[in-house]
PDB file of C-alpha atoms in Angstrom:
ATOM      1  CA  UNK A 176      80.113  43.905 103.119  1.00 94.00           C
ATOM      2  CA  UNK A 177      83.082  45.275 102.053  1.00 96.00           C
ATOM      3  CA  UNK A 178      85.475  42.339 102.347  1.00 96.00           C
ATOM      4  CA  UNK A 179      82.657  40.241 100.607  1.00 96.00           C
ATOM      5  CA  UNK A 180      83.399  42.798  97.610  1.00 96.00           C
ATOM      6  CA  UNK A 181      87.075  42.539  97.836  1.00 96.00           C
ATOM      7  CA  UNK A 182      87.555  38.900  98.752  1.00 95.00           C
ATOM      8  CA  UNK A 183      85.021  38.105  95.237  1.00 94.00           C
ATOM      9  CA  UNK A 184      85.991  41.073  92.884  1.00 94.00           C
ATOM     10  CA  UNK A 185      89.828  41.844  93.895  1.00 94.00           C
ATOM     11  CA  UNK A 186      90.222  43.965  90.815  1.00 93.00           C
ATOM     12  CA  UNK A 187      87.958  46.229  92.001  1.00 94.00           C
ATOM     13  CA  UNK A 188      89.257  49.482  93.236  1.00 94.00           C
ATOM     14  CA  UNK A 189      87.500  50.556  96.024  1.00 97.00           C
ATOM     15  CA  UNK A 190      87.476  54.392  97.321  1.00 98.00           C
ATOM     16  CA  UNK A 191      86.996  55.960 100.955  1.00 98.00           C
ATOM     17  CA  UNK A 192      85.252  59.367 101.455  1.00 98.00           C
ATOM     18  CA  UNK A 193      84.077  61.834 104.055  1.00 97.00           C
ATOM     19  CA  UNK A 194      83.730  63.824 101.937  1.00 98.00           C
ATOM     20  CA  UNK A 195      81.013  66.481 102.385  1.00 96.00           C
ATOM     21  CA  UNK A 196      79.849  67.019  98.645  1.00 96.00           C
ATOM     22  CA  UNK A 197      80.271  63.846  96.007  1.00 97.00           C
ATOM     23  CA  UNK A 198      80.238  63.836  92.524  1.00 97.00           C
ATOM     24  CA  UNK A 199      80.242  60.714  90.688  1.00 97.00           C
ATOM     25  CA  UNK A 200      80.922  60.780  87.043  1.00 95.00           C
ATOM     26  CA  UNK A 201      80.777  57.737  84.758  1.00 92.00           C
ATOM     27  CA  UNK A 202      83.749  59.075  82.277  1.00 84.00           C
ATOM     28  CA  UNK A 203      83.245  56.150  79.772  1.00 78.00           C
ATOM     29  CA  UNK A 204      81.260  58.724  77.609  1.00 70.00           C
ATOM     30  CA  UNK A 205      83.482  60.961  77.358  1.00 67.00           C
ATOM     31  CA  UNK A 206      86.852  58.745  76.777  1.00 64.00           C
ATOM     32  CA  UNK A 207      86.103  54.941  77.694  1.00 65.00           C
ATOM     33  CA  UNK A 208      87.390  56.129  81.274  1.00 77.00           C
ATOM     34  CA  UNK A 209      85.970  54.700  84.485  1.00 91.00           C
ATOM     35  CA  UNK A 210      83.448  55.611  86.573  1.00 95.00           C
ATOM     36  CA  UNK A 211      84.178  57.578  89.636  1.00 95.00           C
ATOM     37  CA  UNK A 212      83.959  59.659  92.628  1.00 97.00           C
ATOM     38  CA  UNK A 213      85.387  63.300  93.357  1.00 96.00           C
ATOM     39  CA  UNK A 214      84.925  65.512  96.202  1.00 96.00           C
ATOM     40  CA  UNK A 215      85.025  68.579  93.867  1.00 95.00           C
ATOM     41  CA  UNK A 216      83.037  69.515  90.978  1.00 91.00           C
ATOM     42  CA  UNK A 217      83.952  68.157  87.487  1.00 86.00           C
ATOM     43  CA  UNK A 218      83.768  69.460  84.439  1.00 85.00           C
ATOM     44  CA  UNK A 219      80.962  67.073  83.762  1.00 87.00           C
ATOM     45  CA  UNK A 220      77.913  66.767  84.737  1.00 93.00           C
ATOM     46  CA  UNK A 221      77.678  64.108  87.876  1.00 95.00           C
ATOM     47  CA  UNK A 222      75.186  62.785  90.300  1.00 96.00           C
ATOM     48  CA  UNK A 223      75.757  64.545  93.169  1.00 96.00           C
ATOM     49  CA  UNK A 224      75.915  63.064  97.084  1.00 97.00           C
ATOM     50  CA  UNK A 225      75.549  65.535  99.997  1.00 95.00           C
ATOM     51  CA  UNK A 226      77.288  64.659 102.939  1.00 96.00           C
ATOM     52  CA  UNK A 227      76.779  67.154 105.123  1.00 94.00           C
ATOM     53  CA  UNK A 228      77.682  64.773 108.884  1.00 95.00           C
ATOM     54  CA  UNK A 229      80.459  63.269 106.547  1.00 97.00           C
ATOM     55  CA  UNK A 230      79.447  59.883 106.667  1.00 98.00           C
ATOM     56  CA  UNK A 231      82.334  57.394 105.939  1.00 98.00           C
ATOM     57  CA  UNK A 232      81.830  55.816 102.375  1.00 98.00           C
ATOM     58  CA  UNK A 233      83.043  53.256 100.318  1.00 98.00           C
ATOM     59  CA  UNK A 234      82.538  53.509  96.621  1.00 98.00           C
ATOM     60  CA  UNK A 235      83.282  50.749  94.235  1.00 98.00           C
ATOM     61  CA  UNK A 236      82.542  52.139  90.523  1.00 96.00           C
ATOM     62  CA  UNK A 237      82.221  48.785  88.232  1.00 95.00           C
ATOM     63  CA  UNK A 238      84.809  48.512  85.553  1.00 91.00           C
ATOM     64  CA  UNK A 239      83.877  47.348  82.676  1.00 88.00           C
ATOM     65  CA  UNK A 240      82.025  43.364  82.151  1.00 88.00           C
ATOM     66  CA  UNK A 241      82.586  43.048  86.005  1.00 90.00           C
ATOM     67  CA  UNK A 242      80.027  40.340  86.372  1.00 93.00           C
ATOM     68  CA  UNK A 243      80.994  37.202  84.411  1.00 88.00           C
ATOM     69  CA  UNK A 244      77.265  35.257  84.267  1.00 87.00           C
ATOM     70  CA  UNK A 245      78.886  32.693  81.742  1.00 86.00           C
ATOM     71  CA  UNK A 246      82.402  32.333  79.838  1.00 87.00           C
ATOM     72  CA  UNK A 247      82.197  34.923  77.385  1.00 85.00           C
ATOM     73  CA  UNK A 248      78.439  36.810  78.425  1.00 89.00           C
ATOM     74  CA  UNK A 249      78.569  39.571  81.088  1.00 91.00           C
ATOM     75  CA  UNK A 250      75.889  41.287  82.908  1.00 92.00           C
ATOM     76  CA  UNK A 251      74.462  44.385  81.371  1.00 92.00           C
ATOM     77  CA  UNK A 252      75.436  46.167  84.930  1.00 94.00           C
ATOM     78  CA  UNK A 253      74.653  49.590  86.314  1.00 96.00           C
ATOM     79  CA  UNK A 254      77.708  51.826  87.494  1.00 96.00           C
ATOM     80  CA  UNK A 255      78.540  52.226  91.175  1.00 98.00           C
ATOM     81  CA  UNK A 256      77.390  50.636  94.496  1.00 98.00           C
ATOM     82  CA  UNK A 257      77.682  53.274  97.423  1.00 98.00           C
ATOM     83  CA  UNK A 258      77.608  52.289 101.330  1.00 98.00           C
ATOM     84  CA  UNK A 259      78.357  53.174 104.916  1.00 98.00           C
ATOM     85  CA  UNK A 260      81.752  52.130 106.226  1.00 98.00           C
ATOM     86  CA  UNK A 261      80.196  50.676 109.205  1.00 98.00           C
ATOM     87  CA  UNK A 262      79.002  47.928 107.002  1.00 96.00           C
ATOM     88  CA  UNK A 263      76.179  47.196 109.302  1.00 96.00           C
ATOM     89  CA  UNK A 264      73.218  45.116 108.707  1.00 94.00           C
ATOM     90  CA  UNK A 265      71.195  48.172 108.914  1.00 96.00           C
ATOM     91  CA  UNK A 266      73.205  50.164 106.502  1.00 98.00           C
ATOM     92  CA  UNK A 267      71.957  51.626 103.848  1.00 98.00           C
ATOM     93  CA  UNK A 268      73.330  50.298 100.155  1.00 98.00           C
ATOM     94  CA  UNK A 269      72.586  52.809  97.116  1.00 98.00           C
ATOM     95  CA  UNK A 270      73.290  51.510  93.432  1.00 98.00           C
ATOM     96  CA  UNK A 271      73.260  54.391  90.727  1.00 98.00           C
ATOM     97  CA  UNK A 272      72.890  53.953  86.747  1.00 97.00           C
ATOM     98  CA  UNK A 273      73.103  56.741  84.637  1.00 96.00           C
ATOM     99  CA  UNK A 274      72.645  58.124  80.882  1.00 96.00           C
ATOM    100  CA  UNK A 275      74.048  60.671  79.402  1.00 94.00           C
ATOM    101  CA  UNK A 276      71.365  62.181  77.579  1.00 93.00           C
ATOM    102  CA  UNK A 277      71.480  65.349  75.740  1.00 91.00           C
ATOM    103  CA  UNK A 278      68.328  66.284  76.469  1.00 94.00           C
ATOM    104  CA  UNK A 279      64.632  64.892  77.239  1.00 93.00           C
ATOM    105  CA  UNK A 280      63.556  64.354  74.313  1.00 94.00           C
ATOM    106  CA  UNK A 281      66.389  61.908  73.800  1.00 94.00           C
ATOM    107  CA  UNK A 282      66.015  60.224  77.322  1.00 95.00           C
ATOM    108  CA  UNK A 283      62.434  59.298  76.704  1.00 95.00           C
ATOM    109  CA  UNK A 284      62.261  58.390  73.189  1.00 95.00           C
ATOM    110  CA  UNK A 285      60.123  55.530  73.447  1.00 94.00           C
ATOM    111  CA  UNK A 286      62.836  53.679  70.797  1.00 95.00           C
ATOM    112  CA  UNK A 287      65.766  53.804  72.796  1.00 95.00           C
ATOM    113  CA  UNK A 288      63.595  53.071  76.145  1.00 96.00           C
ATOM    114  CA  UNK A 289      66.429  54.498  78.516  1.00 97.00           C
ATOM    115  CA  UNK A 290      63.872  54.279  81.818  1.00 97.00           C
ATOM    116  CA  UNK A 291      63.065  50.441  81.167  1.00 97.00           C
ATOM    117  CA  UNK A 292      66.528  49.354  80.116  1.00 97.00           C
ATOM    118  CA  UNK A 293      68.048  51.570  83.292  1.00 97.00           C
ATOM    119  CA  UNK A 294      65.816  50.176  85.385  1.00 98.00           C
ATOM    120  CA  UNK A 295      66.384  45.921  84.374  1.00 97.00           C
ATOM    121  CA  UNK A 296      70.628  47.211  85.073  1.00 97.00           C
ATOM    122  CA  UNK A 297      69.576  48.437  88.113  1.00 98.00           C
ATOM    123  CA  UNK A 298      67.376  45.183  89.053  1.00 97.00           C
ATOM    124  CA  UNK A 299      70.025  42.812  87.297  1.00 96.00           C
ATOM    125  CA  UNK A 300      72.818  43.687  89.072  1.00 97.00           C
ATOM    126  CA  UNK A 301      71.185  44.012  92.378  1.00 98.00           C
ATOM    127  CA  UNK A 302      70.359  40.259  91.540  1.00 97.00           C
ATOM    128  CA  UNK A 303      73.734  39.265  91.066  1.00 96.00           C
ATOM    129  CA  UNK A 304      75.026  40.929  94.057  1.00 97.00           C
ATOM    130  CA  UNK A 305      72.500  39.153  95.915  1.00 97.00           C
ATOM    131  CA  UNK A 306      73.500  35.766  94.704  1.00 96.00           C
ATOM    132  CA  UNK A 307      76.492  36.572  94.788  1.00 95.00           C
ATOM    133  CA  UNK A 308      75.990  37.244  98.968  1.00 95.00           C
ATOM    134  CA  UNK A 309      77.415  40.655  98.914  1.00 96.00           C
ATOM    135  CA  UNK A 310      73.993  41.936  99.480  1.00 97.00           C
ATOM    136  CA  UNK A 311      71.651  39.983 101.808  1.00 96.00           C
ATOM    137  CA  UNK A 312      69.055  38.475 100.117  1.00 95.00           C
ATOM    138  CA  UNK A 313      65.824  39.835 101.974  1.00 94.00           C
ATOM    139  CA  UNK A 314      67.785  43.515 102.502  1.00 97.00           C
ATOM    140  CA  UNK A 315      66.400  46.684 101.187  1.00 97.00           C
ATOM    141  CA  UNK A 316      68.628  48.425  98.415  1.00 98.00           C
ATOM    142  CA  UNK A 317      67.978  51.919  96.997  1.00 98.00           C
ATOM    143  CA  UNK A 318      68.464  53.230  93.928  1.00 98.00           C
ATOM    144  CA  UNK A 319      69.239  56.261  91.957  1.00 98.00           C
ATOM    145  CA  UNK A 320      68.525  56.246  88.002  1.00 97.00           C
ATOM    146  CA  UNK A 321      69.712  59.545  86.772  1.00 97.00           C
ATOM    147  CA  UNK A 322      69.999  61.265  83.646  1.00 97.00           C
ATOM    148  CA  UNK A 323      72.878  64.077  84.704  1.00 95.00           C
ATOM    149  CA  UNK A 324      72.979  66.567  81.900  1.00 94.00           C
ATOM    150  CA  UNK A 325      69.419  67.377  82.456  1.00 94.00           C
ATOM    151  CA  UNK A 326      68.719  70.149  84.625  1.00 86.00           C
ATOM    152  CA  UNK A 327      65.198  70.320  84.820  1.00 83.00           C
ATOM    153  CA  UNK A 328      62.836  67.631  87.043  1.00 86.00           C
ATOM    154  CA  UNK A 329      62.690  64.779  84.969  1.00 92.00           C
ATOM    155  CA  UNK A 330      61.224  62.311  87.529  1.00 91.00           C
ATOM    156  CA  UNK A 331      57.517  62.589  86.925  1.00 86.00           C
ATOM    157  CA  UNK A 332      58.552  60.960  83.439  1.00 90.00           C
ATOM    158  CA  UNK A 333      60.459  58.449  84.219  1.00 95.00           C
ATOM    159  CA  UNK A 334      58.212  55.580  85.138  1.00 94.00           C
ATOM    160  CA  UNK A 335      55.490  56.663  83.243  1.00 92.00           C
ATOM    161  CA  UNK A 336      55.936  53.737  80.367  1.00 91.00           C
ATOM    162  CA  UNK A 337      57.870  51.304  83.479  1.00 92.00           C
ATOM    163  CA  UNK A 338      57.397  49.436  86.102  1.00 94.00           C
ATOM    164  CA  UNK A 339      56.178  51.444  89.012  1.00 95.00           C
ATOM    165  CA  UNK A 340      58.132  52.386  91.907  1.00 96.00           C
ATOM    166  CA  UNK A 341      56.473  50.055  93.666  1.00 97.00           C
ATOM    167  CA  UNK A 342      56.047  47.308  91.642  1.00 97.00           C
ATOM    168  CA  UNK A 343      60.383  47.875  91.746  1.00 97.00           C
ATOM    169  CA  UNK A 344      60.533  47.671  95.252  1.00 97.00           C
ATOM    170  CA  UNK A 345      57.590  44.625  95.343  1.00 97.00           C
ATOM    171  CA  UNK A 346      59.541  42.216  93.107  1.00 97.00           C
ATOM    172  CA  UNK A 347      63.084  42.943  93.831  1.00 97.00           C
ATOM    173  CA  UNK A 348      63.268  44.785  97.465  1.00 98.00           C
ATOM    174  CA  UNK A 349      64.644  48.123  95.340  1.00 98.00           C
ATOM    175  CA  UNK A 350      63.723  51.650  96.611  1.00 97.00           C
ATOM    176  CA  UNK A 351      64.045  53.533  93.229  1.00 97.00           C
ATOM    177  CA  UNK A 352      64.320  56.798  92.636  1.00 96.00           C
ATOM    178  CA  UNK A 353      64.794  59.020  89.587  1.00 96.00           C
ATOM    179  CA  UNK A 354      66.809  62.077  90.112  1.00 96.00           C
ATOM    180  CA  UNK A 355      70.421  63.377  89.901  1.00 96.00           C
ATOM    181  CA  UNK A 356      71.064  64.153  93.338  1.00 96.00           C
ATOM    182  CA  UNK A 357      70.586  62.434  97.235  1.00 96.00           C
ATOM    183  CA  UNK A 358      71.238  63.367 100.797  1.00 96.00           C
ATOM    184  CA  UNK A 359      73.464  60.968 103.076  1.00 96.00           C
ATOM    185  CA  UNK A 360      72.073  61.637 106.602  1.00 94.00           C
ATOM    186  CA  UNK A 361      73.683  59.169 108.370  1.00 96.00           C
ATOM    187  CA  UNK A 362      74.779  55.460 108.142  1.00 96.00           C
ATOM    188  CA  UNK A 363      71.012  54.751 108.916  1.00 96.00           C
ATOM    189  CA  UNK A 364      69.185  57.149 106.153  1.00 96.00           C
ATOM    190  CA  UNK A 365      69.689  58.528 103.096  1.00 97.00           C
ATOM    191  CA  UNK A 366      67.294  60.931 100.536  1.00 95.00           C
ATOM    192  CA  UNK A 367      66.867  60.143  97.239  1.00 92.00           C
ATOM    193  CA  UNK A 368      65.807  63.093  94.970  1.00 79.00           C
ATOM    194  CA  UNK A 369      66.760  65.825  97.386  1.00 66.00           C
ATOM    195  CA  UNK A 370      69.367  68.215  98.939  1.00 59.00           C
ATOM    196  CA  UNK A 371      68.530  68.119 102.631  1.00 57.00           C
ATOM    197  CA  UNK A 372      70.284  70.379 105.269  1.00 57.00           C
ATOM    198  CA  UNK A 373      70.401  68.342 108.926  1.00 51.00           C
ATOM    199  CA  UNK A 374      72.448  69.680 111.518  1.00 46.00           C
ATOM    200  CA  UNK A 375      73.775  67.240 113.737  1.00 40.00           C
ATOM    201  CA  UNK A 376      75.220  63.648 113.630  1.00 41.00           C
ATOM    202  CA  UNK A 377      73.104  60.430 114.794  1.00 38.00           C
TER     203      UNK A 377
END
């Protein structure tokens, strides 16, 4: 998978971790910066990976209008695509798409519609990626929507006025989860919504 990102999108910069705790920030809100990964805590708020069997990763944070769908129209994308360094067929993938509300209120305003509009990035870019053949088109892909600078359990609201989670994963093959953190157990399994402790490697 990874040379099928880097031989299509060369200006992509893609990053390698081990690390056991991952925060990735998208820093565009704060000063049109890019999105990315750190091993130690930021001064923003970030979804947070744990690692704890330090599972290679590669991380590929989207600049800006990365997918071209016509001259001059981009795809309203989501952030980051996260996977295994194996790059095996049995992998997992995990795509993330944040926003940066304030607070809840905000995030589900029924105006602004943050769930539905996170959730078409999420499904859009998946798409593309799929036509694209970086991902298989039959394989399962999870998904993280995630509102970081909320603190408290937001996920019963989320796809309350949506598409259910399983409508998600019906039409597009997308295991979607709302929450700000997950648990990388291996190259095999990872937990949405969760910090898990597991002891050993497998």
């Amino acid at each position: 998978m990874i040379n099928r990102i880097t031989d299509r999108f060369p200006e992509h910069q893609i990053v390698e971790s081990e690390a056991e705790n991952l925060y990735i920030i998208d820093h565009k809100k704060d000063d049109g910066g890019k999105v990315e990964i750190h091993s130690e805590p930021q001064i923003s708020n970030a979804v947070q990976l744990y690692n704890p069997n330090k599972t290679p990763i590669y991380f590929d944070g989207f600049p800006d209008n990365a997918f071209q769908i016509s001259p001059g129209a981009h795809l309203k994308q989501c952030e980051c695509i996260v996977f295994p360094q194996t790059c095996m067929d049995d992998d997992w993938i995990l795509v993330i798409e944040t926003k940066y509300s304030a607070n809840i209120e905000t995030a589900f305003d029924e105006e602004i519609d943050y769930p539905n509009g996170m959730i078409d990035q999420v499904a859009n870019t998946v798409a593309y990626l799929r036509d694209q053949n970086i991902i298989p088109k039959d394989k399962m892909v999870n998904a993280l929507v995630s509102f970081p600078n909320l603190i408290d359990d937001f996920s019963a609201f989320f796809f309350s006025g949506t598409p259910s989670v399983e409508d998600v994963l019906i039409e597009h093959k997308i295991k979607i989860r709302a929450s700000n953190v997950a648990t990388i157990r291996n190259r095999r399994n990872i937990y949405i919504g969760e910090l898990r402790q597991f002891g050993t490697k497998a």
